[in-house]
PDB file of C-alpha atoms in Angstrom:
ATOM      1  CA  UNK A   1      29.010  -3.336 238.493  1.00 60.00           C
ATOM      2  CA  UNK A   2      25.295  -2.842 237.786  1.00 68.00           C
ATOM      3  CA  UNK A   3      24.348  -3.856 241.332  1.00 69.00           C
ATOM      4  CA  UNK A   4      26.838  -1.381 242.769  1.00 62.00           C
ATOM      5  CA  UNK A   5      25.482   1.411 240.564  1.00 71.00           C
ATOM      6  CA  UNK A   6      21.898   0.620 241.566  1.00 69.00           C
ATOM      7  CA  UNK A   7      22.875   0.525 245.225  1.00 73.00           C
ATOM      8  CA  UNK A   8      24.536   3.915 244.923  1.00 68.00           C
ATOM      9  CA  UNK A   9      21.496   5.392 243.189  1.00 69.00           C
ATOM     10  CA  UNK A  10      19.164   4.011 245.858  1.00 72.00           C
ATOM     11  CA  UNK A  11      21.334   5.394 248.632  1.00 71.00           C
ATOM     12  CA  UNK A  12      21.435   8.793 246.948  1.00 69.00           C
ATOM     13  CA  UNK A  13      17.639   8.732 246.485  1.00 68.00           C
ATOM     14  CA  UNK A  14      17.190   7.780 250.142  1.00 72.00           C
ATOM     15  CA  UNK A  15      19.362  10.698 251.198  1.00 71.00           C
ATOM     16  CA  UNK A  16      17.425  13.095 248.979  1.00 71.00           C
ATOM     17  CA  UNK A  17      14.083  11.927 250.357  1.00 69.00           C
ATOM     18  CA  UNK A  18      15.318  12.261 253.931  1.00 66.00           C
ATOM     19  CA  UNK A  19      16.864  15.679 253.308  1.00 69.00           C
ATOM     20  CA  UNK A  20      13.805  17.083 251.488  1.00 66.00           C
ATOM     21  CA  UNK A  21      10.923  15.453 253.356  1.00 70.00           C
ATOM     22  CA  UNK A  22      11.880  13.599 256.520  1.00 67.00           C
ATOM     23  CA  UNK A  23      14.440  15.893 258.126  1.00 69.00           C
ATOM     24  CA  UNK A  24      12.913  17.689 261.112  1.00 66.00           C
ATOM     25  CA  UNK A  25      12.883  21.184 259.558  1.00 78.00           C
ATOM     26  CA  UNK A  26      11.544  19.956 256.215  1.00 75.00           C
ATOM     27  CA  UNK A  27       8.832  17.822 257.808  1.00 77.00           C
ATOM     28  CA  UNK A  28       7.660  20.727 259.978  1.00 82.00           C
ATOM     29  CA  UNK A  29       7.506  23.000 256.936  1.00 79.00           C
ATOM     30  CA  UNK A  30       5.495  20.466 254.934  1.00 80.00           C
ATOM     31  CA  UNK A  31       3.030  19.679 257.718  1.00 83.00           C
ATOM     32  CA  UNK A  32       2.611  23.359 258.615  1.00 83.00           C
ATOM     33  CA  UNK A  33       2.174  24.324 254.963  1.00 84.00           C
ATOM     34  CA  UNK A  34      -0.358  21.549 254.408  1.00 86.00           C
ATOM     35  CA  UNK A  35      -2.329  22.669 257.474  1.00 89.00           C
ATOM     36  CA  UNK A  36      -2.352  26.304 256.317  1.00 89.00           C
ATOM     37  CA  UNK A  37      -3.466  25.285 252.832  1.00 90.00           C
ATOM     38  CA  UNK A  38      -6.395  23.305 254.242  1.00 92.00           C
ATOM     39  CA  UNK A  39      -7.399  26.138 256.600  1.00 93.00           C
ATOM     40  CA  UNK A  40      -7.378  28.720 253.791  1.00 93.00           C
ATOM     41  CA  UNK A  41      -9.317  26.404 251.485  1.00 94.00           C
ATOM     42  CA  UNK A  42     -11.927  25.330 254.042  1.00 95.00           C
ATOM     43  CA  UNK A  43     -12.776  28.732 255.490  1.00 96.00           C
ATOM     44  CA  UNK A  44     -12.326  30.472 252.137  1.00 95.00           C
ATOM     45  CA  UNK A  45     -14.904  28.095 250.635  1.00 95.00           C
ATOM     46  CA  UNK A  46     -17.368  28.781 253.458  1.00 95.00           C
ATOM     47  CA  UNK A  47     -16.892  32.548 253.134  1.00 94.00           C
ATOM     48  CA  UNK A  48     -17.292  32.391 249.331  1.00 94.00           C
ATOM     49  CA  UNK A  49     -20.503  30.332 249.562  1.00 92.00           C
ATOM     50  CA  UNK A  50     -22.026  32.587 252.229  1.00 92.00           C
ATOM     51  CA  UNK A  51     -21.211  35.763 250.282  1.00 90.00           C
ATOM     52  CA  UNK A  52     -22.474  34.288 246.996  1.00 89.00           C
ATOM     53  CA  UNK A  53     -25.748  33.132 248.579  1.00 86.00           C
ATOM     54  CA  UNK A  54     -26.199  36.556 250.180  1.00 87.00           C
ATOM     55  CA  UNK A  55     -25.669  38.329 246.840  1.00 85.00           C
ATOM     56  CA  UNK A  56     -28.026  35.899 245.107  1.00 82.00           C
ATOM     57  CA  UNK A  57     -30.676  36.530 247.748  1.00 81.00           C
ATOM     58  CA  UNK A  58     -30.341  40.282 247.250  1.00 80.00           C
ATOM     59  CA  UNK A  59     -30.672  39.772 243.503  1.00 77.00           C
ATOM     60  CA  UNK A  60     -33.829  37.671 243.848  1.00 74.00           C
ATOM     61  CA  UNK A  61     -35.392  39.976 246.448  1.00 72.00           C
ATOM     62  CA  UNK A  62     -36.208  43.127 244.485  1.00 67.00           C
ATOM     63  CA  UNK A  63     -36.590  45.156 247.684  1.00 69.00           C
ATOM     64  CA  UNK A  64     -32.819  45.077 248.190  1.00 70.00           C
ATOM     65  CA  UNK A  65     -31.671  46.134 244.699  1.00 73.00           C
ATOM     66  CA  UNK A  66     -30.148  49.343 246.108  1.00 75.00           C
ATOM     67  CA  UNK A  67     -27.766  47.189 248.167  1.00 77.00           C
ATOM     68  CA  UNK A  68     -27.288  44.443 245.594  1.00 75.00           C
ATOM     69  CA  UNK A  69     -26.076  46.663 242.761  1.00 78.00           C
ATOM     70  CA  UNK A  70     -22.993  48.187 244.472  1.00 82.00           C
ATOM     71  CA  UNK A  71     -22.068  44.890 246.127  1.00 78.00           C
ATOM     72  CA  UNK A  72     -22.434  42.974 242.881  1.00 76.00           C
ATOM     73  CA  UNK A  73     -20.365  45.568 241.027  1.00 80.00           C
ATOM     74  CA  UNK A  74     -17.663  45.364 243.699  1.00 79.00           C
ATOM     75  CA  UNK A  75     -17.470  41.540 243.626  1.00 77.00           C
ATOM     76  CA  UNK A  76     -17.677  41.344 239.821  1.00 76.00           C
ATOM     77  CA  UNK A  77     -14.896  43.917 239.435  1.00 80.00           C
ATOM     78  CA  UNK A  78     -12.668  42.125 241.929  1.00 78.00           C
ATOM     79  CA  UNK A  79     -13.186  38.826 240.105  1.00 75.00           C
ATOM     80  CA  UNK A  80     -11.604  40.343 236.977  1.00 80.00           C
ATOM     81  CA  UNK A  81      -8.392  41.001 238.898  1.00 83.00           C
ATOM     82  CA  UNK A  82      -5.742  38.212 239.025  1.00 86.00           C
ATOM     83  CA  UNK A  83      -5.936  36.350 242.331  1.00 85.00           C
ATOM     84  CA  UNK A  84      -2.321  37.085 243.300  1.00 86.00           C
ATOM     85  CA  UNK A  85      -2.772  40.836 242.679  1.00 88.00           C
ATOM     86  CA  UNK A  86      -5.996  40.815 244.687  1.00 87.00           C
ATOM     87  CA  UNK A  87      -4.280  38.978 247.534  1.00 87.00           C
ATOM     88  CA  UNK A  88      -1.465  41.520 247.683  1.00 87.00           C
ATOM     89  CA  UNK A  89      -3.931  44.433 247.398  1.00 87.00           C
ATOM     90  CA  UNK A  90      -5.948  43.163 250.368  1.00 87.00           C
ATOM     91  CA  UNK A  91      -2.833  42.469 252.440  1.00 87.00           C
ATOM     92  CA  UNK A  92      -0.736  45.578 251.742  1.00 87.00           C
ATOM     93  CA  UNK A  93      -3.412  48.192 250.946  1.00 87.00           C
ATOM     94  CA  UNK A  94      -6.779  47.300 252.465  1.00 85.00           C
ATOM     95  CA  UNK A  95      -5.443  45.923 255.750  1.00 85.00           C
ATOM     96  CA  UNK A  96      -1.954  47.515 255.606  1.00 81.00           C
ATOM     97  CA  UNK A  97      -0.322  44.191 256.585  1.00 72.00           C
ATOM     98  CA  UNK A  98      -1.945  44.529 260.025  1.00 75.00           C
ATOM     99  CA  UNK A  99      -3.866  41.244 259.794  1.00 78.00           C
ATOM    100  CA  UNK A 100      -2.647  37.671 259.802  1.00 84.00           C
ATOM    101  CA  UNK A 101      -1.767  36.504 256.283  1.00 85.00           C
ATOM    102  CA  UNK A 102      -3.982  33.434 256.579  1.00 89.00           C
ATOM    103  CA  UNK A 103      -7.025  35.547 257.476  1.00 91.00           C
ATOM    104  CA  UNK A 104      -6.331  37.943 254.591  1.00 90.00           C
ATOM    105  CA  UNK A 105      -5.969  34.966 252.230  1.00 91.00           C
ATOM    106  CA  UNK A 106      -9.336  33.598 253.362  1.00 93.00           C
ATOM    107  CA  UNK A 107     -11.036  36.975 252.867  1.00 91.00           C
ATOM    108  CA  UNK A 108      -9.422  37.695 249.485  1.00 91.00           C
ATOM    109  CA  UNK A 109      -9.913  34.239 247.953  1.00 91.00           C
ATOM    110  CA  UNK A 110     -13.450  34.038 249.341  1.00 92.00           C
ATOM    111  CA  UNK A 111     -14.406  37.330 247.695  1.00 90.00           C
ATOM    112  CA  UNK A 112     -12.627  36.269 244.489  1.00 89.00           C
ATOM    113  CA  UNK A 113     -14.491  32.947 244.289  1.00 91.00           C
ATOM    114  CA  UNK A 114     -17.864  34.390 245.298  1.00 89.00           C
ATOM    115  CA  UNK A 115     -18.037  36.316 242.021  1.00 85.00           C
ATOM    116  CA  UNK A 116     -18.202  33.128 239.960  1.00 87.00           C
ATOM    117  CA  UNK A 117     -20.454  31.361 242.455  1.00 90.00           C
ATOM    118  CA  UNK A 118     -22.951  34.231 242.319  1.00 86.00           C
ATOM    119  CA  UNK A 119     -23.110  33.944 238.530  1.00 86.00           C
ATOM    120  CA  UNK A 120     -23.620  30.179 238.823  1.00 87.00           C
ATOM    121  CA  UNK A 121     -26.443  30.562 241.340  1.00 85.00           C
ATOM    122  CA  UNK A 122     -28.250  33.218 239.304  1.00 83.00           C
ATOM    123  CA  UNK A 123     -27.971  31.319 236.012  1.00 84.00           C
ATOM    124  CA  UNK A 124     -29.323  28.049 237.402  1.00 82.00           C
ATOM    125  CA  UNK A 125     -32.135  29.750 239.293  1.00 80.00           C
ATOM    126  CA  UNK A 126     -33.188  31.524 236.093  1.00 80.00           C
ATOM    127  CA  UNK A 127     -33.069  28.235 234.180  1.00 77.00           C
ATOM    128  CA  UNK A 128     -35.845  26.820 236.337  1.00 74.00           C
ATOM    129  CA  UNK A 129     -38.180  29.189 234.501  1.00 67.00           C
ATOM    130  CA  UNK A 130     -40.932  31.646 235.332  1.00 71.00           C
ATOM    131  CA  UNK A 131     -43.532  28.929 234.747  1.00 72.00           C
ATOM    132  CA  UNK A 132     -42.542  27.281 238.019  1.00 73.00           C
ATOM    133  CA  UNK A 133     -42.883  30.589 239.846  1.00 70.00           C
ATOM    134  CA  UNK A 134     -46.298  31.284 238.317  1.00 74.00           C
ATOM    135  CA  UNK A 135     -47.485  27.763 239.146  1.00 74.00           C
ATOM    136  CA  UNK A 136     -46.444  28.305 242.768  1.00 74.00           C
ATOM    137  CA  UNK A 137     -48.355  31.589 242.894  1.00 75.00           C
ATOM    138  CA  UNK A 138     -51.463  29.846 241.531  1.00 77.00           C
ATOM    139  CA  UNK A 139     -51.181  27.235 244.266  1.00 77.00           C
ATOM    140  CA  UNK A 140     -51.149  29.976 246.887  1.00 76.00           C
ATOM    141  CA  UNK A 141     -47.498  29.868 247.886  1.00 75.00           C
ATOM    142  CA  UNK A 142     -45.705  33.015 249.022  1.00 75.00           C
ATOM    143  CA  UNK A 143     -42.595  34.114 247.058  1.00 71.00           C
ATOM    144  CA  UNK A 144     -40.332  32.770 249.828  1.00 72.00           C
ATOM    145  CA  UNK A 145     -42.126  29.404 249.796  1.00 74.00           C
ATOM    146  CA  UNK A 146     -41.884  29.232 246.006  1.00 73.00           C
ATOM    147  CA  UNK A 147     -38.113  29.708 246.081  1.00 74.00           C
ATOM    148  CA  UNK A 148     -37.596  27.416 249.071  1.00 72.00           C
ATOM    149  CA  UNK A 149     -39.895  24.570 248.031  1.00 76.00           C
ATOM    150  CA  UNK A 150     -39.965  24.700 244.215  1.00 76.00           C
ATOM    151  CA  UNK A 151     -37.190  26.689 242.569  1.00 76.00           C
ATOM    152  CA  UNK A 152     -34.165  26.105 244.818  1.00 77.00           C
ATOM    153  CA  UNK A 153     -34.498  22.273 245.021  1.00 77.00           C
ATOM    154  CA  UNK A 154     -34.585  22.069 241.217  1.00 79.00           C
ATOM    155  CA  UNK A 155     -31.710  24.501 240.750  1.00 79.00           C
ATOM    156  CA  UNK A 156     -29.601  22.841 243.453  1.00 80.00           C
ATOM    157  CA  UNK A 157     -29.179  19.634 241.439  1.00 80.00           C
ATOM    158  CA  UNK A 158     -27.574  21.541 238.581  1.00 81.00           C
ATOM    159  CA  UNK A 159     -25.572  23.868 240.825  1.00 86.00           C
ATOM    160  CA  UNK A 160     -23.661  21.130 242.693  1.00 86.00           C
ATOM    161  CA  UNK A 161     -21.257  20.081 239.866  1.00 88.00           C
ATOM    162  CA  UNK A 162     -20.427  23.718 239.126  1.00 89.00           C
ATOM    163  CA  UNK A 163     -19.743  24.377 242.821  1.00 91.00           C
ATOM    164  CA  UNK A 164     -17.401  21.378 242.861  1.00 91.00           C
ATOM    165  CA  UNK A 165     -15.415  22.828 239.958  1.00 92.00           C
ATOM    166  CA  UNK A 166     -15.126  26.182 241.717  1.00 91.00           C
ATOM    167  CA  UNK A 167     -13.922  24.511 244.905  1.00 93.00           C
ATOM    168  CA  UNK A 168     -11.172  22.780 242.916  1.00 93.00           C
ATOM    169  CA  UNK A 169     -10.200  26.142 241.430  1.00 91.00           C
ATOM    170  CA  UNK A 170     -10.171  27.682 244.934  1.00 92.00           C
ATOM    171  CA  UNK A 171      -7.877  24.925 246.187  1.00 91.00           C
ATOM    172  CA  UNK A 172      -5.476  25.696 243.346  1.00 89.00           C
ATOM    173  CA  UNK A 173      -5.609  29.429 244.079  1.00 89.00           C
ATOM    174  CA  UNK A 174      -4.390  28.847 247.646  1.00 89.00           C
ATOM    175  CA  UNK A 175      -0.916  28.469 246.129  1.00 86.00           C
ATOM    176  CA  UNK A 176      -0.687  32.281 245.833  1.00 85.00           C
ATOM    177  CA  UNK A 177      -0.989  32.722 249.612  1.00 85.00           C
ATOM    178  CA  UNK A 178       2.809  32.688 249.851  1.00 82.00           C
ATOM    179  CA  UNK A 179       2.848  36.206 248.431  1.00 79.00           C
ATOM    180  CA  UNK A 180       1.415  37.552 251.699  1.00 80.00           C
ATOM    181  CA  UNK A 181       3.816  35.908 254.157  1.00 73.00           C
ATOM    182  CA  UNK A 182       1.840  32.664 254.494  1.00 79.00           C
ATOM    183  CA  UNK A 183       3.742  29.374 254.474  1.00 79.00           C
ATOM    184  CA  UNK A 184       1.315  27.214 252.530  1.00 79.00           C
ATOM    185  CA  UNK A 185       2.263  23.914 250.896  1.00 79.00           C
ATOM    186  CA  UNK A 186       3.719  25.632 247.823  1.00 81.00           C
ATOM    187  CA  UNK A 187       5.762  28.081 249.895  1.00 81.00           C
ATOM    188  CA  UNK A 188       7.019  25.225 252.081  1.00 80.00           C
ATOM    189  CA  UNK A 189       8.279  23.406 248.983  1.00 80.00           C
ATOM    190  CA  UNK A 190      10.082  26.538 247.813  1.00 77.00           C
ATOM    191  CA  UNK A 191      11.767  27.030 251.186  1.00 79.00           C
ATOM    192  CA  UNK A 192      12.934  23.409 251.240  1.00 79.00           C
ATOM    193  CA  UNK A 193      14.236  23.837 247.680  1.00 80.00           C
ATOM    194  CA  UNK A 194      16.208  26.923 248.685  1.00 76.00           C
ATOM    195  CA  UNK A 195      17.695  25.089 251.674  1.00 79.00           C
ATOM    196  CA  UNK A 196      18.630  21.775 250.029  1.00 78.00           C
ATOM    197  CA  UNK A 197      19.316  23.153 246.522  1.00 79.00           C
ATOM    198  CA  UNK A 198      17.294  20.239 245.161  1.00 76.00           C
ATOM    199  CA  UNK A 199      15.216  21.651 242.322  1.00 75.00           C
ATOM    200  CA  UNK A 200      13.118  18.558 241.595  1.00 77.00           C
ATOM    201  CA  UNK A 201      11.963  16.644 244.672  1.00 76.00           C
ATOM    202  CA  UNK A 202      10.353  19.509 246.651  1.00 77.00           C
ATOM    203  CA  UNK A 203       8.308  20.540 243.612  1.00 77.00           C
ATOM    204  CA  UNK A 204       7.248  16.958 242.971  1.00 76.00           C
TER     205      UNK A 204
END
């Protein structure tokens, strides 16, 4: 009796796994969604880091304050908007749904993440202290040499853990890409759920 029940449960579980994960359509959705998630995360992270470093450079270089202030205001304002709203705004308003959803997701999430990264960079650079800058000037270094050889190496050690946390947050935010016609891993799970009517396994 017990053996028969266990056998039935195992057979049912095997069927559920095959239907939700191993069937041809389901497997293609999962692999495609996983690939899209990685693409959005990887290139979104690169775009966010580049934009944050550019804004930090403008902040440090006082000659470019006229450019830094509007850009910083733009990025800081965008960062206060929920990621899903920002994604839909970029897709339906800024680009009028004329661009690929993956590219829009990369742009939107990169801009969204760059706001926090810029704050992280500025805070840790300031924490190094003006004494280091003055010591570099006394040794005859130029401002660029001071930042490259003295300030940035010291700040970089403290910046790394914070960057890691932001990258984790960016990976989580890729789950909203489904709102702009992108089949990421989350969207793939939802489509499988709607096809198989299994509410548990696709989410797991």
